[in-house]
């Protein structure tokens, strides 16, 4: 039994490129994976299109706040090779965030982080898009009651959790570090993946005319397919699973949790500090901490962090609001360090992460004024552009070794 509130109205794939049918199925799969997130906010996308732009780093576009979203599905330079589905989904979540926020500011990053966190919650519950039940076999007959959909979804999620090797799901941004793997490299790779998607968005890099021309070119060369109406049973199961994820969030945040809606797409998540619920804990901490955005990898960090939780970049400045918060905290009795939602990678405990970044921050960084007066006694990192003193061989920001000995 179909439902009539389709969230993605049509698809457009490049039919003249190799594996055209795979491209269409990938678009449908990506849309299916994010539909519960869209439905909660009443978002609709008129056209989800594949594009293969000349700019190798361009990954996605959002035209007119969801009228059309373009996604790169294939690797630049090899039209036969498709990008990992997790990477395409992350780009899709990024572009969906542009329905609400245009510029890449703190509000945008809070919403993007919230969407990534919700998607990860669905995946960890076992959600794989349409055909979630019975390994893809649809339920026959009329629409199942909501209570039955909820029971079946909960049962399937519990079975998945009990099945060996399936409890962790597939996280956006990669898996947990393997034993013996350099945690600094894991953190840097996670920050680079996030930064790559930001650089691959046309919002900051292209004019409105360029964006529209690229979009029109994708439509001109694409084959448009009208979206089929969603199966009501699939939608009911997805909704029930979404409610289970929201239950987990309510437990995680306590009574202060606010679920996302069409009027408040971010809710009160978005990577903010989780309220401490133990004796002496208070949800007031999360309201006091406006946070700050890393200038290197753009992760939104809690206000009490002096370096980025993802890439280790030192905070550039301290706002008056943050100083006031720190002053207020000093006047109170100490409380335990709150946990933090890590949305870019699976993090180790806080003390291990700090030790991984200490060596980089112990070296002095050179300011632009010092660089001008130092002449040849400095060098510039070819990867991130940080200016370093000549005596240092590795960049204090990204860890790259300088290209030559001069």
mmCIF file of N, CA and C in Angstrom, residues 114-179:
data_model
loop_
_atom_site.group_PDB
_atom_site.id
_atom_site.type_symbol
_atom_site.label_atom_id
_atom_site.label_comp_id
_atom_site.label_asym_id
_atom_site.label_seq_id
_atom_site.Cartn_x
_atom_site.Cartn_y
_atom_site.Cartn_z
ATOM 1 N N UNK A 114 24.079 17.160 13.818
ATOM 2 C CA UNK A 114 22.873 16.505 14.321
ATOM 3 C C UNK A 114 22.364 15.470 13.318
ATOM 4 N N UNK A 115 22.354 15.802 12.036
ATOM 5 C CA UNK A 115 21.896 14.856 11.011
ATOM 6 C C UNK A 115 22.801 13.634 10.950
ATOM 7 N N UNK A 116 24.107 13.854 11.054
ATOM 8 C CA UNK A 116 25.050 12.724 11.036
ATOM 9 C C UNK A 116 24.824 11.813 12.238
ATOM 10 N N UNK A 117 24.584 12.418 13.381
ATOM 11 C CA UNK A 117 24.361 11.642 14.596
ATOM 12 C C UNK A 117 23.076 10.820 14.484
ATOM 13 N N UNK A 118 22.025 11.417 13.934
ATOM 14 C CA UNK A 118 20.760 10.698 13.763
ATOM 15 C C UNK A 118 20.902 9.563 12.759
ATOM 16 N N UNK A 119 21.615 9.814 11.671
ATOM 17 C CA UNK A 119 21.827 8.752 10.681
ATOM 18 C C UNK A 119 22.602 7.592 11.295
ATOM 19 N N UNK A 120 23.621 7.906 12.069
ATOM 20 C CA UNK A 120 24.395 6.848 12.718
ATOM 21 C C UNK A 120 23.521 6.052 13.675
ATOM 22 N N UNK A 121 22.618 6.741 14.386
ATOM 23 C CA UNK A 121 21.712 6.040 15.288
ATOM 24 C C UNK A 121 20.818 5.066 14.548
ATOM 25 N N UNK A 122 20.315 5.477 13.374
ATOM 26 C CA UNK A 122 19.474 4.588 12.568
ATOM 27 C C UNK A 122 20.258 3.380 12.076
ATOM 28 N N UNK A 123 21.489 3.624 11.617
ATOM 29 C CA UNK A 123 22.314 2.531 11.102
ATOM 30 C C UNK A 123 22.648 1.540 12.209
ATOM 31 N N UNK A 124 22.954 2.053 13.392
ATOM 32 C CA UNK A 124 23.273 1.167 14.507
ATOM 33 C C UNK A 124 22.067 0.343 14.936
ATOM 34 N N UNK A 125 20.857 0.835 14.640
ATOM 35 C CA UNK A 125 19.652 0.057 14.897
ATOM 36 C C UNK A 125 19.402 -0.987 13.811
ATOM 37 N N UNK A 126 20.173 -0.911 12.724
ATOM 38 C CA UNK A 126 20.013 -1.868 11.646
ATOM 39 C C UNK A 126 19.267 -1.343 10.444
ATOM 40 N N UNK A 127 18.948 -0.034 10.430
ATOM 41 C CA UNK A 127 18.198 0.517 9.301
ATOM 42 C C UNK A 127 19.073 0.564 8.058
ATOM 43 N N UNK A 128 18.574 -0.001 6.972
ATOM 44 C CA UNK A 128 19.323 -0.025 5.710
ATOM 45 C C UNK A 128 18.540 0.613 4.581
ATOM 46 N N UNK A 129 17.521 1.383 4.911
ATOM 47 C CA UNK A 129 16.714 1.988 3.870
ATOM 48 C C UNK A 129 15.463 1.168 3.622
ATOM 49 N N UNK A 130 14.861 1.338 2.455
ATOM 50 C CA UNK A 130 13.650 0.605 2.118
ATOM 51 C C UNK A 130 13.918 -0.894 2.132
ATOM 52 N N UNK A 131 12.911 -1.659 2.516
ATOM 53 C CA UNK A 131 13.081 -3.095 2.616
ATOM 54 C C UNK A 131 13.844 -3.494 3.859
ATOM 55 N N UNK A 132 13.672 -2.729 4.947
ATOM 56 C CA UNK A 132 14.391 -3.021 6.195
ATOM 57 C C UNK A 132 14.006 -4.390 6.748
ATOM 58 N N UNK A 133 12.750 -4.774 6.579
ATOM 59 C CA UNK A 133 12.267 -6.024 7.157
ATOM 60 C C UNK A 133 12.648 -7.231 6.323
ATOM 61 N N UNK A 134 12.933 -8.330 6.985
ATOM 62 C CA UNK A 134 13.099 -9.642 6.349
ATOM 63 C C UNK A 134 14.068 -9.609 5.188
ATOM 64 N N UNK A 135 15.222 -8.963 5.392
ATOM 65 C CA UNK A 135 16.269 -8.933 4.373
ATOM 66 C C UNK A 135 15.736 -8.435 3.025
ATOM 67 N N UNK A 136 14.830 -7.458 3.054
ATOM 68 C CA UNK A 136 14.393 -6.832 1.817
ATOM 69 C C UNK A 136 13.049 -7.299 1.320
ATOM 70 N N UNK A 137 12.439 -8.329 1.897
ATOM 71 C CA UNK A 137 11.137 -8.795 1.421
ATOM 72 C C UNK A 137 10.060 -7.904 2.019
ATOM 73 N N UNK A 138 9.171 -7.409 1.173
ATOM 74 C CA UNK A 138 8.128 -6.511 1.634
ATOM 75 C C UNK A 138 7.003 -7.298 2.308
ATOM 76 N N UNK A 139 6.329 -6.635 3.230
ATOM 77 C CA UNK A 139 5.153 -7.232 3.843
ATOM 78 C C UNK A 139 3.965 -7.050 2.918
ATOM 79 N N UNK A 140 3.175 -8.080 2.756
ATOM 80 C CA UNK A 140 2.012 -7.978 1.884
ATOM 81 C C UNK A 140 0.806 -7.461 2.632
ATOM 82 N N UNK A 141 -0.291 -7.230 1.878
ATOM 83 C CA UNK A 141 -1.544 -6.845 2.502
ATOM 84 C C UNK A 141 -1.630 -5.364 2.793
ATOM 85 N N UNK A 142 -2.546 -5.019 3.671
ATOM 86 C CA UNK A 142 -2.807 -3.621 3.984
ATOM 87 C C UNK A 142 -1.758 -3.079 4.939
ATOM 88 N N UNK A 143 -1.883 -1.806 5.204
ATOM 89 C CA UNK A 143 -0.907 -1.139 6.066
ATOM 90 C C UNK A 143 -0.959 -1.699 7.486
ATOM 91 N N UNK A 144 0.214 -1.991 8.041
ATOM 92 C CA UNK A 144 0.261 -2.552 9.385
ATOM 93 C C UNK A 144 0.048 -1.441 10.406
ATOM 94 N N UNK A 145 -0.594 -1.751 11.534
ATOM 95 C CA UNK A 145 -0.837 -0.730 12.559
ATOM 96 C C UNK A 145 0.483 -0.206 13.118
ATOM 97 N N UNK A 146 0.495 1.035 13.591
ATOM 98 C CA UNK A 146 1.734 1.613 14.140
ATOM 99 C C UNK A 146 2.330 0.793 15.280
ATOM 100 N N UNK A 147 1.481 0.256 16.165
ATOM 101 C CA UNK A 147 2.005 -0.535 17.279
ATOM 102 C C UNK A 147 2.703 -1.797 16.787
ATOM 103 N N UNK A 148 2.137 -2.419 15.737
ATOM 104 C CA UNK A 148 2.770 -3.614 15.182
ATOM 105 C C UNK A 148 4.082 -3.252 14.494
ATOM 106 N N UNK A 149 4.094 -2.127 13.785
ATOM 107 C CA UNK A 149 5.331 -1.678 13.139
ATOM 108 C C UNK A 149 6.415 -1.432 14.179
ATOM 109 N N UNK A 150 6.020 -0.842 15.287
ATOM 110 C CA UNK A 150 6.982 -0.569 16.353
ATOM 111 C C UNK A 150 7.509 -1.869 16.959
ATOM 112 N N UNK A 151 6.608 -2.833 17.156
ATOM 113 C CA UNK A 151 7.027 -4.115 17.731
ATOM 114 C C UNK A 151 8.005 -4.828 16.810
ATOM 115 N N UNK A 152 7.691 -4.845 15.495
ATOM 116 C CA UNK A 152 8.552 -5.538 14.544
ATOM 117 C C UNK A 152 9.903 -4.840 14.434
ATOM 118 N N UNK A 153 9.891 -3.504 14.428
ATOM 119 C CA UNK A 153 11.148 -2.761 14.329
ATOM 120 C C UNK A 153 12.020 -3.002 15.553
ATOM 121 N N UNK A 154 11.408 -2.989 16.733
ATOM 122 C CA UNK A 154 12.176 -3.218 17.958
ATOM 123 C C UNK A 154 12.739 -4.638 17.979
ATOM 124 N N UNK A 155 11.928 -5.601 17.547
ATOM 125 C CA UNK A 155 12.376 -6.992 17.522
ATOM 126 C C UNK A 155 13.553 -7.171 16.572
ATOM 127 N N UNK A 156 13.448 -6.544 15.377
ATOM 128 C CA UNK A 156 14.540 -6.655 14.408
ATOM 129 C C UNK A 156 15.805 -5.985 14.923
ATOM 130 N N UNK A 157 15.652 -4.835 15.595
ATOM 131 C CA UNK A 157 16.819 -4.131 16.133
ATOM 132 C C UNK A 157 17.491 -4.950 17.229
ATOM 133 N N UNK A 158 16.689 -5.601 18.083
ATOM 134 C CA UNK A 158 17.260 -6.422 19.152
ATOM 135 C C UNK A 158 17.975 -7.642 18.583
ATOM 136 N N UNK A 159 17.398 -8.255 17.539
ATOM 137 C CA UNK A 159 18.051 -9.402 16.909
ATOM 138 C C UNK A 159 19.383 -8.994 16.306
ATOM 139 N N UNK A 160 19.404 -7.825 15.704
ATOM 140 C CA UNK A 160 20.655 -7.351 15.101
ATOM 141 C C UNK A 160 21.710 -7.117 16.177
ATOM 142 N N UNK A 161 21.287 -6.540 17.292
ATOM 143 C CA UNK A 161 22.232 -6.260 18.368
ATOM 144 C C UNK A 161 22.818 -7.552 18.931
ATOM 145 N N UNK A 162 21.997 -8.616 18.978
ATOM 146 C CA UNK A 162 22.456 -9.885 19.540
ATOM 147 C C UNK A 162 23.283 -10.696 18.556
ATOM 148 N N UNK A 163 23.199 -10.373 17.266
ATOM 149 C CA UNK A 163 23.923 -11.137 16.258
ATOM 150 C C UNK A 163 25.394 -10.745 16.272
ATOM 151 N N UNK A 164 26.318 -11.689 16.358
ATOM 152 C CA UNK A 164 27.752 -11.365 16.406
ATOM 153 C C UNK A 164 28.200 -10.613 15.161
ATOM 154 N N UNK A 165 28.991 -9.566 15.389
ATOM 155 C CA UNK A 165 29.592 -8.842 14.271
ATOM 156 C C UNK A 165 28.714 -7.796 13.646
ATOM 157 N N UNK A 166 27.489 -7.574 14.179
ATOM 158 C CA UNK A 166 26.602 -6.595 13.562
ATOM 159 C C UNK A 166 26.195 -5.487 14.515
ATOM 160 N N UNK A 167 26.780 -5.457 15.695
ATOM 161 C CA UNK A 167 26.335 -4.478 16.681
ATOM 162 C C UNK A 167 26.850 -3.082 16.442
ATOM 163 N N UNK A 168 27.957 -2.944 15.716
ATOM 164 C CA UNK A 168 28.568 -1.621 15.600
ATOM 165 C C UNK A 168 28.047 -0.824 14.428
ATOM 166 N N UNK A 169 27.478 -1.494 13.417
ATOM 167 C CA UNK A 169 26.999 -0.771 12.261
ATOM 168 C C UNK A 169 28.132 -0.183 11.456
ATOM 169 N N UNK A 170 27.797 0.651 10.477
ATOM 170 C CA UNK A 170 28.786 1.317 9.637
ATOM 171 C C UNK A 170 28.696 2.803 9.894
ATOM 172 N N UNK A 171 29.683 3.370 10.522
ATOM 173 C CA UNK A 171 29.643 4.772 10.901
ATOM 174 C C UNK A 171 30.063 5.664 9.743
ATOM 175 N N UNK A 172 29.479 6.877 9.729
ATOM 176 C CA UNK A 172 29.952 7.876 8.791
ATOM 177 C C UNK A 172 31.345 8.305 9.201
ATOM 178 N N UNK A 173 32.227 8.471 8.213
ATOM 179 C CA UNK A 173 33.561 8.970 8.520
ATOM 180 C C UNK A 173 34.545 7.902 8.892
ATOM 181 N N UNK A 174 34.183 6.607 8.778
ATOM 182 C CA UNK A 174 35.159 5.559 9.012
ATOM 183 C C UNK A 174 34.901 4.766 10.267
ATOM 184 N N UNK A 175 35.703 3.727 10.467
ATOM 185 C CA UNK A 175 35.533 2.815 11.585
ATOM 186 C C UNK A 175 36.473 3.192 12.722
ATOM 187 N N UNK A 176 36.345 2.454 13.821
ATOM 188 C CA UNK A 176 37.202 2.698 14.977
ATOM 189 C C UNK A 176 38.643 2.332 14.651
ATOM 190 N N UNK A 177 39.620 2.968 15.303
ATOM 191 C CA UNK A 177 41.023 2.661 15.019
ATOM 192 C C UNK A 177 41.363 1.230 15.389
ATOM 193 N N UNK A 178 42.194 0.603 14.563
ATOM 194 C CA UNK A 178 42.631 -0.765 14.827
ATOM 195 C C UNK A 178 43.740 -0.758 15.875
ATOM 196 N N UNK A 179 43.930 -1.886 16.568
ATOM 197 C CA UNK A 179 45.012 -1.950 17.564
ATOM 198 C C UNK A 179 46.356 -1.634 16.933
#
